[in-house]
GROMACS .gro file of C-alpha atoms in nm:
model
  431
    1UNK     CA    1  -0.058  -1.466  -3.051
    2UNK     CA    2  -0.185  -1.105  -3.241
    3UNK     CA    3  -0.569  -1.168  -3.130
    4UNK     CA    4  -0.664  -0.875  -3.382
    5UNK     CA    5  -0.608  -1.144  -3.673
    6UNK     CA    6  -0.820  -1.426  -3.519
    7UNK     CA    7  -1.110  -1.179  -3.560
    8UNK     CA    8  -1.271  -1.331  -3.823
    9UNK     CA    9  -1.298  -1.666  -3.694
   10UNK     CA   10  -1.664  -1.598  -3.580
   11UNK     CA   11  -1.765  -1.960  -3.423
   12UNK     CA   12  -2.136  -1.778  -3.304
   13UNK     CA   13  -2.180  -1.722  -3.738
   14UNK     CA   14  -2.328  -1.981  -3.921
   15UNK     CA   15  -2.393  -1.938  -4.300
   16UNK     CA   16  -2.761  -1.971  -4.438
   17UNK     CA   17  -2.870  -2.160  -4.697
   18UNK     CA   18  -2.803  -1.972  -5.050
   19UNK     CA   19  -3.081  -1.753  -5.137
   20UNK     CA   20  -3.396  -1.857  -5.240
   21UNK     CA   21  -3.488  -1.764  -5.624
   22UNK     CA   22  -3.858  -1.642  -5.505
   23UNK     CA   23  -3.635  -1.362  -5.291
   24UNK     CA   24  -3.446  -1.240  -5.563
   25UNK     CA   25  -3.584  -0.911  -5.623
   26UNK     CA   26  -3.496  -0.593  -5.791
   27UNK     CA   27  -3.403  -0.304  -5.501
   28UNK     CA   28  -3.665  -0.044  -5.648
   29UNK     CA   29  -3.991  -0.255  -5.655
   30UNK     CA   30  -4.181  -0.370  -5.396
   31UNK     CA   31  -4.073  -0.681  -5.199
   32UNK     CA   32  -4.338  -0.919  -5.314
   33UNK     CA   33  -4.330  -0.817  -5.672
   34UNK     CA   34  -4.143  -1.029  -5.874
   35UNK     CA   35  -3.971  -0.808  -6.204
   36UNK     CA   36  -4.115  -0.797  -6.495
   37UNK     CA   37  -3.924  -0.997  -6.789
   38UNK     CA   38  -3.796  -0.837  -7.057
   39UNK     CA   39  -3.947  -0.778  -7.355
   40UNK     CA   40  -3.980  -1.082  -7.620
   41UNK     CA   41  -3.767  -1.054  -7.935
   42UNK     CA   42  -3.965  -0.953  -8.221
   43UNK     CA   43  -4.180  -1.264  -8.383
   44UNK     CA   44  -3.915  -1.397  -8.716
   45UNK     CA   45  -3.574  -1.186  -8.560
   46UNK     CA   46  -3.249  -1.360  -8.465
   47UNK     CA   47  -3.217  -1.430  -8.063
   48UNK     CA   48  -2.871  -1.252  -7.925
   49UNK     CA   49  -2.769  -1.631  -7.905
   50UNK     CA   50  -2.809  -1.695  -8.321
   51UNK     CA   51  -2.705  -1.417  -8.534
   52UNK     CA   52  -2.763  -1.671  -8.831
   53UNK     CA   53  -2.924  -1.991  -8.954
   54UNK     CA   54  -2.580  -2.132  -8.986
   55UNK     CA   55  -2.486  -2.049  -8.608
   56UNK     CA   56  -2.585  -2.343  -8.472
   57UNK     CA   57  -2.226  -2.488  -8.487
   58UNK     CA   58  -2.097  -2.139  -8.406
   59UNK     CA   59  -2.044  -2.194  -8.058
   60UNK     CA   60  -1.870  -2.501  -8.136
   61UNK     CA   61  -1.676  -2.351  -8.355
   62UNK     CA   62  -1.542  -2.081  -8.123
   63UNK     CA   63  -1.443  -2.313  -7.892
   64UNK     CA   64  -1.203  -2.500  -8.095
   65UNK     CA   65  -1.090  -2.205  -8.209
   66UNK     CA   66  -0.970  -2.122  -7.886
   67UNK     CA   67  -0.821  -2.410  -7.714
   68UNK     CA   68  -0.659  -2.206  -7.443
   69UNK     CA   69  -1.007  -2.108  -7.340
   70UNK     CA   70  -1.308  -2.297  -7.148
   71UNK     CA   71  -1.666  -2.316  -7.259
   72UNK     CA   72  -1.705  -2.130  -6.971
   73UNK     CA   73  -1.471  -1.842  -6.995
   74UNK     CA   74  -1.640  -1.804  -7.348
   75UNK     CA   75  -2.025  -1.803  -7.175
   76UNK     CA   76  -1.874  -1.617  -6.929
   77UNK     CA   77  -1.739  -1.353  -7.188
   78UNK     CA   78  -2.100  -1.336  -7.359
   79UNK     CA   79  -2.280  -1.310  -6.991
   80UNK     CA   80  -2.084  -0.981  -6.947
   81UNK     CA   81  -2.174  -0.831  -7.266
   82UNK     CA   82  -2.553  -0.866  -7.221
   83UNK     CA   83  -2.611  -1.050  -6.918
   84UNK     CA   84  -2.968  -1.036  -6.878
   85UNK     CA   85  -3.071  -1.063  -7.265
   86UNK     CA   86  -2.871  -1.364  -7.274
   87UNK     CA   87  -2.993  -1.567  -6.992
   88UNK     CA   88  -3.354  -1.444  -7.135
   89UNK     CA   89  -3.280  -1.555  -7.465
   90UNK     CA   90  -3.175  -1.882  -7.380
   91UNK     CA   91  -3.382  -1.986  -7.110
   92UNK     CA   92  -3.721  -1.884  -7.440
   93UNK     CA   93  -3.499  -2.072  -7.671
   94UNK     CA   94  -3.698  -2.345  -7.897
   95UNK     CA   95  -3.347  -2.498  -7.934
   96UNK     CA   96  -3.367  -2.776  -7.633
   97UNK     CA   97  -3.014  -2.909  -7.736
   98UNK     CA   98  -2.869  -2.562  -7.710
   99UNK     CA   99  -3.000  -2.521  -7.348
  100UNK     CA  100  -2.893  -2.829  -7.258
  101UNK     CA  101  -2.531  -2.740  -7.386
  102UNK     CA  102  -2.505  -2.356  -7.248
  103UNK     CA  103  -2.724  -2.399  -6.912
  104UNK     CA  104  -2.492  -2.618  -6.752
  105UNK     CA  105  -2.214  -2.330  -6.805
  106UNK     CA  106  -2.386  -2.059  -6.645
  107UNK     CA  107  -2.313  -2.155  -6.308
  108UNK     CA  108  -1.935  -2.144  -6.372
  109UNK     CA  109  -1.943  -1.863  -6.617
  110UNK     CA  110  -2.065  -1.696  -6.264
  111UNK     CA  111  -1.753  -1.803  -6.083
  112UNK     CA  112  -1.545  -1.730  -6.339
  113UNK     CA  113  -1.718  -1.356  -6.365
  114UNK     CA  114  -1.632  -1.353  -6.003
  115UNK     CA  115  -1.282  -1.417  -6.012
  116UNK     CA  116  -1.204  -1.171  -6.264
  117UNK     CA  117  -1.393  -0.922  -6.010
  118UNK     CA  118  -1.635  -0.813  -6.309
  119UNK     CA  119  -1.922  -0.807  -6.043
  120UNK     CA  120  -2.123  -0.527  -6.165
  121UNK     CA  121  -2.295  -0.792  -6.420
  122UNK     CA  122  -2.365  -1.025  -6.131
  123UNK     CA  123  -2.685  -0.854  -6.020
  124UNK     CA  124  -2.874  -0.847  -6.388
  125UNK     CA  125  -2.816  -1.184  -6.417
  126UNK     CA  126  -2.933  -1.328  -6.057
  127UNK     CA  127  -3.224  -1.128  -6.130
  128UNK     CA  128  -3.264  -1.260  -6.521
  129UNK     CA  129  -3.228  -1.611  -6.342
  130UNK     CA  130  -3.488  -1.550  -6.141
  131UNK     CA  131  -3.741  -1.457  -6.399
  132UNK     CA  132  -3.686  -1.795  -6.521
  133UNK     CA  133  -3.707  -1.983  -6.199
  134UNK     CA  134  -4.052  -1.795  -6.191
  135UNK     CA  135  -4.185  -1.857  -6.503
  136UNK     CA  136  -4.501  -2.033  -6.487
  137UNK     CA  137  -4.541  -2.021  -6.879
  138UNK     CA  138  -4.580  -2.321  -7.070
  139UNK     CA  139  -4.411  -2.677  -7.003
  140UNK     CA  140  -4.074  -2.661  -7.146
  141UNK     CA  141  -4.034  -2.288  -6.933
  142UNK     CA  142  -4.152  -2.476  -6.644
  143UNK     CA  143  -3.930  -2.761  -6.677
  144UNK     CA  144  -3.667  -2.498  -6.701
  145UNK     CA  145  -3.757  -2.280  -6.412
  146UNK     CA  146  -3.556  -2.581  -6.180
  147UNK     CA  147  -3.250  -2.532  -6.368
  148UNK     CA  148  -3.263  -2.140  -6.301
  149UNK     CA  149  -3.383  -2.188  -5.952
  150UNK     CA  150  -3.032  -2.472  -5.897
  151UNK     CA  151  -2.790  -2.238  -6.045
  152UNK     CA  152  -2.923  -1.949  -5.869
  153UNK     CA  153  -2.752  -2.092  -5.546
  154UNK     CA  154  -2.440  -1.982  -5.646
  155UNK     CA  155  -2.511  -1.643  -5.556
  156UNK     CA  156  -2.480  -1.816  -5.188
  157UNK     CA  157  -2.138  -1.954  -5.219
  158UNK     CA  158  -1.868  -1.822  -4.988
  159UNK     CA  159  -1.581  -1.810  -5.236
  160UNK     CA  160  -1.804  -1.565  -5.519
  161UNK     CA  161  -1.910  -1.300  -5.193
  162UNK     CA  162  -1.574  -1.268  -5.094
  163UNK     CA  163  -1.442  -1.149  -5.386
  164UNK     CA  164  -1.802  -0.891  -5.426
  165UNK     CA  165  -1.723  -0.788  -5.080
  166UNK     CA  166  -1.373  -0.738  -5.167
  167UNK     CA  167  -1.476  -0.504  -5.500
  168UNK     CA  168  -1.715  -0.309  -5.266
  169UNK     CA  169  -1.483  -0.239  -4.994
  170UNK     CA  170  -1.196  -0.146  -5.203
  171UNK     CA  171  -1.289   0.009  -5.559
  172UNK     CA  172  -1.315   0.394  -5.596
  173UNK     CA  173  -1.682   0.339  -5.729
  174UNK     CA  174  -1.837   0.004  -5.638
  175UNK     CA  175  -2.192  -0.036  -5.816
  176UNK     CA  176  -2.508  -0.031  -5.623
  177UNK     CA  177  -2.547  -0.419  -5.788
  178UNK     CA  178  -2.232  -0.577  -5.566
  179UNK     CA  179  -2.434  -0.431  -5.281
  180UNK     CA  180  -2.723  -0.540  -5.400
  181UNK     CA  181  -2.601  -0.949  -5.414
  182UNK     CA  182  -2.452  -0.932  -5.067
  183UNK     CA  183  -2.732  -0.795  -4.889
  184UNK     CA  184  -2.977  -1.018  -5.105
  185UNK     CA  185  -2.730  -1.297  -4.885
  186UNK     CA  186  -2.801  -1.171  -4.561
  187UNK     CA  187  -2.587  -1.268  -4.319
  188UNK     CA  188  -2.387  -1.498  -4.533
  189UNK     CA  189  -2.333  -1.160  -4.725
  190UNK     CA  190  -2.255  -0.972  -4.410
  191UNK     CA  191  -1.973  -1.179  -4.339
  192UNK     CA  192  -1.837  -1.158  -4.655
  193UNK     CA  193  -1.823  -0.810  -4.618
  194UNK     CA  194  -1.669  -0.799  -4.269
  195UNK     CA  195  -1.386  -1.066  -4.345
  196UNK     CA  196  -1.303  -0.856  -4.670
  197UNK     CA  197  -1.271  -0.556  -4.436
  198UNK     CA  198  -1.004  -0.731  -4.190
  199UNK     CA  199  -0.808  -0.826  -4.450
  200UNK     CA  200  -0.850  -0.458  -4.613
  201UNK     CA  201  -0.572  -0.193  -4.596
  202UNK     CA  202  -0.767   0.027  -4.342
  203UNK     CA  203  -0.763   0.316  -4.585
  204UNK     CA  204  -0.953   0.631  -4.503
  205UNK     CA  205  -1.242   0.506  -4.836
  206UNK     CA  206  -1.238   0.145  -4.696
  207UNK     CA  207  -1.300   0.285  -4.352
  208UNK     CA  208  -1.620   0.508  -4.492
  209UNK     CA  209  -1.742   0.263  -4.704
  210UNK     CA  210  -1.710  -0.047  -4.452
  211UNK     CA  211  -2.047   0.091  -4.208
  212UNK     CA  212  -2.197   0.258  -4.553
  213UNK     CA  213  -2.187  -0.079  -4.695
  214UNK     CA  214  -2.288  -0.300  -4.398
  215UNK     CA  215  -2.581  -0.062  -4.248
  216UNK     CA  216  -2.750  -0.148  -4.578
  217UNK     CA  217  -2.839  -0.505  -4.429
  218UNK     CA  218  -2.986  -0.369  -4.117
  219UNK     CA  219  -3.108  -0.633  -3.911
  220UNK     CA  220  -2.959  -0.895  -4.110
  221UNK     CA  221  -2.649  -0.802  -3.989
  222UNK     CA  222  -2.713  -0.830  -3.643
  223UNK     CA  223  -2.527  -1.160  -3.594
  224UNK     CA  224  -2.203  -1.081  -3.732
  225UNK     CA  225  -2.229  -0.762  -3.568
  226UNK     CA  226  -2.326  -0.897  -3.239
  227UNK     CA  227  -2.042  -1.177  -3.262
  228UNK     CA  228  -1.761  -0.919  -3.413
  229UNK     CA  229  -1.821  -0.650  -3.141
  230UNK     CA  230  -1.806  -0.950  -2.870
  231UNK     CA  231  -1.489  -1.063  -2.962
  232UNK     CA  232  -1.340  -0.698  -3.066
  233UNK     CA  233  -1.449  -0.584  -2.655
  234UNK     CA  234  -1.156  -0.810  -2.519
  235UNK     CA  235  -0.901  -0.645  -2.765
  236UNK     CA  236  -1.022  -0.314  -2.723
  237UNK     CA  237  -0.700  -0.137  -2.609
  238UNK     CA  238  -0.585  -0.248  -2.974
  239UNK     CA  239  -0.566   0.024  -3.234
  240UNK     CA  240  -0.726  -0.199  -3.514
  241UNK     CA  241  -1.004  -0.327  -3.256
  242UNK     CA  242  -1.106  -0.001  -3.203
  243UNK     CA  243  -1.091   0.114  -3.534
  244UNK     CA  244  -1.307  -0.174  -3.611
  245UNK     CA  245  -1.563  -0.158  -3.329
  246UNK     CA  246  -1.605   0.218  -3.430
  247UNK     CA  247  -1.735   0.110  -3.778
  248UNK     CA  248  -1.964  -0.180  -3.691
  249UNK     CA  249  -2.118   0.017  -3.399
  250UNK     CA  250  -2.182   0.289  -3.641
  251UNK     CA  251  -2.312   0.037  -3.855
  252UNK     CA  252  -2.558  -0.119  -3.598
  253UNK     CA  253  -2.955  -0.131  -3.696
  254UNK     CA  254  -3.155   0.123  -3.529
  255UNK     CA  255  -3.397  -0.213  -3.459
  256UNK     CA  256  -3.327  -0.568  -3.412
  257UNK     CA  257  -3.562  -0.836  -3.280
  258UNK     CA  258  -3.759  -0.776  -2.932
  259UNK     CA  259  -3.581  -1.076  -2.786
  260UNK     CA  260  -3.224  -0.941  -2.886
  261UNK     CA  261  -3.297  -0.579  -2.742
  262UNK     CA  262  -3.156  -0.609  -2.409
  263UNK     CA  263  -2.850  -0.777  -2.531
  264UNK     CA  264  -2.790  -0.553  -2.803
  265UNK     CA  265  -2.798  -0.245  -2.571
  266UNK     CA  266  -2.603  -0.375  -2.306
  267UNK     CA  267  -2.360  -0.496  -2.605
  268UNK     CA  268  -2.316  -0.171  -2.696
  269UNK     CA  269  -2.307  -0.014  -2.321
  270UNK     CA  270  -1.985  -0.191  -2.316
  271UNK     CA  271  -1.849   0.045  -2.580
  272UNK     CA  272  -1.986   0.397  -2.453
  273UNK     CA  273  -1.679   0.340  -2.142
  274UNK     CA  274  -1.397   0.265  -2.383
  275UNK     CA  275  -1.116   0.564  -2.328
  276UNK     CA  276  -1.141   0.642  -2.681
  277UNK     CA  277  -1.388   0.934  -2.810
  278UNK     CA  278  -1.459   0.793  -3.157
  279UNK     CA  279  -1.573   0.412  -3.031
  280UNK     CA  280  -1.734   0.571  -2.684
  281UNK     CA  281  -1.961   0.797  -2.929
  282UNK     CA  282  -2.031   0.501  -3.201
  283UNK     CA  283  -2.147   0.287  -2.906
  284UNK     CA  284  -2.359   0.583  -2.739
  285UNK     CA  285  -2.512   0.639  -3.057
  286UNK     CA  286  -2.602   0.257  -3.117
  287UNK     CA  287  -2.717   0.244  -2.803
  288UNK     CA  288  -2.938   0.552  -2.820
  289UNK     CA  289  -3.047   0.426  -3.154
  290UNK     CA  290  -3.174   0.071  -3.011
  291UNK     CA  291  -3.294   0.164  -2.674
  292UNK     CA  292  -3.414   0.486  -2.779
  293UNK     CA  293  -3.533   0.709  -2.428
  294UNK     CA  294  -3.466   0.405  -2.249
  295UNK     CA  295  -3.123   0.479  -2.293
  296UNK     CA  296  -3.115   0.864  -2.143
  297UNK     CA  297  -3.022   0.730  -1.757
  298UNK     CA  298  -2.680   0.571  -1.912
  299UNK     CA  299  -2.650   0.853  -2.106
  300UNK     CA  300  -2.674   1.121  -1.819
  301UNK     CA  301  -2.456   0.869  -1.651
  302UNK     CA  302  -2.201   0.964  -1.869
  303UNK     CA  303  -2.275   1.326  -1.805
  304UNK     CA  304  -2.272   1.305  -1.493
  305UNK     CA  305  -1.895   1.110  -1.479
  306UNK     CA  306  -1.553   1.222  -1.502
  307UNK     CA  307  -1.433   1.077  -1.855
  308UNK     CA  308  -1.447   1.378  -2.118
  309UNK     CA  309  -1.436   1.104  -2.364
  310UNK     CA  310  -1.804   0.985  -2.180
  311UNK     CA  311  -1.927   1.336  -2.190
  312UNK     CA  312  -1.850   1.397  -2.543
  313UNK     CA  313  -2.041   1.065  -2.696
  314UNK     CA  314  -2.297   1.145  -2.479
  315UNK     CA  315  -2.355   1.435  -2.591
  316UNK     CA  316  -2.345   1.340  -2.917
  317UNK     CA  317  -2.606   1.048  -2.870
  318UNK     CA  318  -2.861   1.242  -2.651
  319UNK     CA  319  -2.873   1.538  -2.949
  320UNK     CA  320  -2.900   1.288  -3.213
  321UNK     CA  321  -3.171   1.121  -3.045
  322UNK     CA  322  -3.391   1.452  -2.936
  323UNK     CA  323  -3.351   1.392  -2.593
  324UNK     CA  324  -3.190   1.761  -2.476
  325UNK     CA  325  -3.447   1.792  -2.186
  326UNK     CA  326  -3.528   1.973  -1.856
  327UNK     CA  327  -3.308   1.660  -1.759
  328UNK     CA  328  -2.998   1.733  -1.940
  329UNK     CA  329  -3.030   2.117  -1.956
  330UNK     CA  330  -2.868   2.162  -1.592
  331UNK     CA  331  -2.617   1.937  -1.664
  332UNK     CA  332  -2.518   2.110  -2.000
  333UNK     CA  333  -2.522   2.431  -1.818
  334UNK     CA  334  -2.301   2.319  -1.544
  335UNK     CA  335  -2.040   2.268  -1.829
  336UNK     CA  336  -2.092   2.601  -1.981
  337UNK     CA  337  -2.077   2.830  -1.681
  338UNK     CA  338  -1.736   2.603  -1.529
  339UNK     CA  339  -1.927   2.510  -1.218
  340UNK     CA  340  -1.834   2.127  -1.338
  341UNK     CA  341  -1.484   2.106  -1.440
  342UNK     CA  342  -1.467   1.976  -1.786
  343UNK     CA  343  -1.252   1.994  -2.104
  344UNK     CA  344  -1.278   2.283  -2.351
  345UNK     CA  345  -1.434   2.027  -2.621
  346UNK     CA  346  -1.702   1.915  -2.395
  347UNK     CA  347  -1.782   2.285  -2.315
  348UNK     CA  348  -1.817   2.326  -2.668
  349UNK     CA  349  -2.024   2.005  -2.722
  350UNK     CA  350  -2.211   2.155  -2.480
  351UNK     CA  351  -2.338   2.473  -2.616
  352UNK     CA  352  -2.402   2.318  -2.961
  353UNK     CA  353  -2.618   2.066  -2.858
  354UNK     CA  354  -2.835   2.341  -2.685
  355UNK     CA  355  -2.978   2.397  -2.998
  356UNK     CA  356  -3.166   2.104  -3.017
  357UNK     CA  357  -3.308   2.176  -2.687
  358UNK     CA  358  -3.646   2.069  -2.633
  359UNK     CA  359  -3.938   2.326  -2.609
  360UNK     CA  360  -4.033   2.306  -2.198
  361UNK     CA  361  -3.648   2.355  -2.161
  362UNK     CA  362  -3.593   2.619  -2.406
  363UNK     CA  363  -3.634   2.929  -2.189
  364UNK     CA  364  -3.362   2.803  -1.917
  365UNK     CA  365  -3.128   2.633  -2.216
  366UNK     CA  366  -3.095   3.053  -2.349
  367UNK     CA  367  -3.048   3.183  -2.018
  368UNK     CA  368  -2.751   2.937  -1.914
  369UNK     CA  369  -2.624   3.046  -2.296
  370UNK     CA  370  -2.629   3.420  -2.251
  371UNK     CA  371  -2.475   3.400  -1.905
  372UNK     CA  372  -2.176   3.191  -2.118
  373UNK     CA  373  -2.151   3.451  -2.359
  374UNK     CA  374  -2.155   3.774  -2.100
  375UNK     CA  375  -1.883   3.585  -1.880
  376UNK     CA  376  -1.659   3.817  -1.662
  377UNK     CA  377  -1.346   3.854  -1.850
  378UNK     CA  378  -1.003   3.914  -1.686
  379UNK     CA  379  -0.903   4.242  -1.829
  380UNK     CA  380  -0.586   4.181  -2.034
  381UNK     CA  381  -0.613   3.849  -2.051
  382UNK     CA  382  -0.670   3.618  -2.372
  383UNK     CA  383  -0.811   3.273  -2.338
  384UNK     CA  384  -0.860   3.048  -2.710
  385UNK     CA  385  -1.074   2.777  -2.512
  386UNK     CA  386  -1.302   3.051  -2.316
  387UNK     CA  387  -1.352   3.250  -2.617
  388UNK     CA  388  -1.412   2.912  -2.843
  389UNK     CA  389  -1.712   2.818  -2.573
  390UNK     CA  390  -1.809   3.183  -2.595
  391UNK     CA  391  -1.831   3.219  -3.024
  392UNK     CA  392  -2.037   2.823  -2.987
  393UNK     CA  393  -2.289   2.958  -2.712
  394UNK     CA  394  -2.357   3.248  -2.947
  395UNK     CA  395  -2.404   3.095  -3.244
  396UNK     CA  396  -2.618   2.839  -3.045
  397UNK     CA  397  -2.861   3.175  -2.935
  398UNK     CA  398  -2.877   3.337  -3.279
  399UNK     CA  399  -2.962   2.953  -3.374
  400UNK     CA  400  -3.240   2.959  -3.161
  401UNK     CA  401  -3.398   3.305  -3.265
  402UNK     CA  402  -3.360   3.426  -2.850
  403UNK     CA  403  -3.516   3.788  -2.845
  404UNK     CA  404  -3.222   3.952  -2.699
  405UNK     CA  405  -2.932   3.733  -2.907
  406UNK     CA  406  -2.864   4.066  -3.020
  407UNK     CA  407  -2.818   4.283  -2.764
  408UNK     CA  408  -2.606   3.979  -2.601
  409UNK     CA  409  -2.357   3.913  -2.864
  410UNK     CA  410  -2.287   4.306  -2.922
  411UNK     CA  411  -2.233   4.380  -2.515
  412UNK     CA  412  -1.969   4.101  -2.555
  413UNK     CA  413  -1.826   4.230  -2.862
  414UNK     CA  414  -1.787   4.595  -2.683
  415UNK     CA  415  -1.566   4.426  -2.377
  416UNK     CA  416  -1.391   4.144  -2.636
  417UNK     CA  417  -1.025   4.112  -2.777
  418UNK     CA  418  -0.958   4.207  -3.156
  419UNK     CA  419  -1.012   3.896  -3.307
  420UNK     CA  420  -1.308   3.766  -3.047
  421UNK     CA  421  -1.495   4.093  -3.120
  422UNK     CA  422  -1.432   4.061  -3.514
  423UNK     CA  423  -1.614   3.693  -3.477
  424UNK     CA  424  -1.890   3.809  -3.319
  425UNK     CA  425  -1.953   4.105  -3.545
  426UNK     CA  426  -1.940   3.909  -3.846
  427UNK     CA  427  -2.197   3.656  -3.654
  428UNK     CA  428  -2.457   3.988  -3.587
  429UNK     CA  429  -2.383   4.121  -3.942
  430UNK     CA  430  -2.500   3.783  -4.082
  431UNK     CA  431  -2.837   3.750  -3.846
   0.00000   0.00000   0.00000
């Protein structure tokens, strides 16, 4: 059996109920504020839903005109046009036998909207709905705030996130509403997103916008993230697994609940060993992220092991999280000076994350750096990796302003190879 395509059958995730109407809020205002509603048509002017005193049969009328066609489809149509005016309009309408004929097709009109993958609409009207499910106006808009608040469940149903997830994942510009309705799901939302990205070509845009997309959530996508990762671990030595461990770890939450802490950092200490540098520096990262300086000893036990791959994410992790210390300084410069063997990317990793040394380690961090750059060289001999750690470890020195950067870079310059020497010029030139 290919286990990679079992991997979203996610037993541990259990959809929510569909999301409440008082929830529903708009992104740029405060959490607890509901939106305002629109403005009220002008006292005597014809609502977007009557364009004429003889309209009242219009809709009717456009119906049999168009047998081919469902009363939905046609609401539909007239949602995408103006979707918040004409939720607004009808949900203030005197007309009580025209709601009771067009609110019953909103909730399909949704679906249908859905299908056709016009999603960007979606958004304005969930939020339109939810005006109206909050409006505590007279007795008719009260009356009327249920039917809002019913259809607004839709916006919870499996089959409509799938295909938002599926126009956020793979269109060129997906708009910030999509991502708005799936995270206003939560985790029901997060799934969506996460079985639209299995079943995704694994393009280069689907892979960036996968952990753009799902870090949005942030805690809310803890439990598919927690059950995905879990069940990608025992495929791991599978190209796609990794590929998709790699973007969940990276889109982890920095936080998740106290009681989840320990398991979410040992979840992702189970990644840091993986023999593959991208998913072993997404999982030091999340790690480092969660645990924060709690996570330094597994961190300088990656250091302090054999697996470059280790090193690297380390590395990576411990600069990221401001943790280049008196502890990690020695271990950095045992990498720089070759007195711990190590690969020529790791030496490099090295001297670049020297420049987010802390200050108590500073003064030792520039002395292991000029004694990389002033290195004995083998007369007549050209090395790409030595001189790579050398042209790093400089630029890491003139980074940190170190009083005699100068006088360091030019001595090497003097004793250098043509195109070593030209490097470092350039680099003194630009100081």
């Amino acid at each position: 059996m290919d286990e990679a395509l079992e991997l979203d059958d996610l037993e541990e995730i259990v959809a929510p109920p569909p999301p409440s109407s008082r929830s529903l809020v708009i992104a740029t205002r405060p959490v607890h504020s509901a939106p305002p509603p629109l403005p009220r048509p002008p006292a005597g002017s014809a609502p977007f839903l009557e364009k004429n005193a003889t309209s009242r049969s219009s809709f009717a009328n456009l119906v049999a005109a168009s047998p081919a066609r469902s009363r939905a489809d046609i609401v539909a149509d007239s949602l995408a046009a103006n979707p918040a005016m004409w939720i607004e309009q009808l949900w203030r309408s005197a007309d009580d036998e025209r709601f009771a004929e067009r609110a019953p097709l909103v909730e399909p009109a949704v679906r249908i909207l859905g299908e056709r993958g016009e999603t960007s609409c979606l958004w304005p009207i969930a939020c339109a709905l939810y005006r109206a499910a909050s409006d505590g106006g007279d007795r008719r808009a009260m009356t009327r705030a249920g039917t809002a608040n019913a259809i607004l469940r839709v916006f919870g149903d499996p089959k409509l996130l799938a295909s938002v997830a599926q126009h956020v994942l793979n269109d060129s510009a997906p708009s910030e509403e999509a991502k708005r309705l799936l995270v206003q799901a939560g985790v029901a939302g997060a799934h969506a997103l996460y079985t639209a990205r299995l079943r995704a070509t694994p393009r280069p845009e689907v892979r960036t916008a996968f952990p753009r997309a799902l870090s949005a959530f942030g805690t809310k996508a803890w439990p598919v993230i927690e059950a995905a990762l879990d069940k990608l671990h025992k495929t791991i030595r599978d190209p796609r697994a990794r590929e998709l461990a790699e973007e969940l770890l990276l889109a982890a939450p920095a936080s998740v609940a106290p009681a989840n802490q320990n398991a979410a950092g040992q979840l992702f200490g189970r990644f840091v060993r993986v023999d593959s540098v991208p998913v072993a520096k997404a999982g030091a990262l999340a790690l480092a992220r969660v645990w924060g300086e709690r996570a330094q000893p597994v961190l300088l036990g990656l250091l302090d092991g054999k697996d470059d791959a280790g090193r690297i994410a380390a590395l990576a992790a411990l600069r990221q999280t401001g943790q280049i210390d008196e502890h990690v300084v020695p271990r950095l410069s045992g990498f720089l000076l070759q007195r711990v063997p190590a690969q020529k990317d790791v030496r490099v990793g090295a001297a670049f994350a020297l420049a987010d040394v802390t200050a108590p380690a500073r003064a030792v961090a520039i002395h292991a750096l000029e004694q990389a750059v002033l290195a004995p060289v083998a007369p007549g001999r050209v090395d790409a990796g030595q001189d790579d750690v050398v042209l790093a470890a400089a630029h890491t020195l003139v980074q940190l302003r170190a009083p005699d950067a100068g006088e360091v870079l030019a001595e090497r310059a003097r004793r250098s190879g043509p195109a070593l020497r030209a490097k470092l010029e350039q680099m003194l030139f630009r100081r």
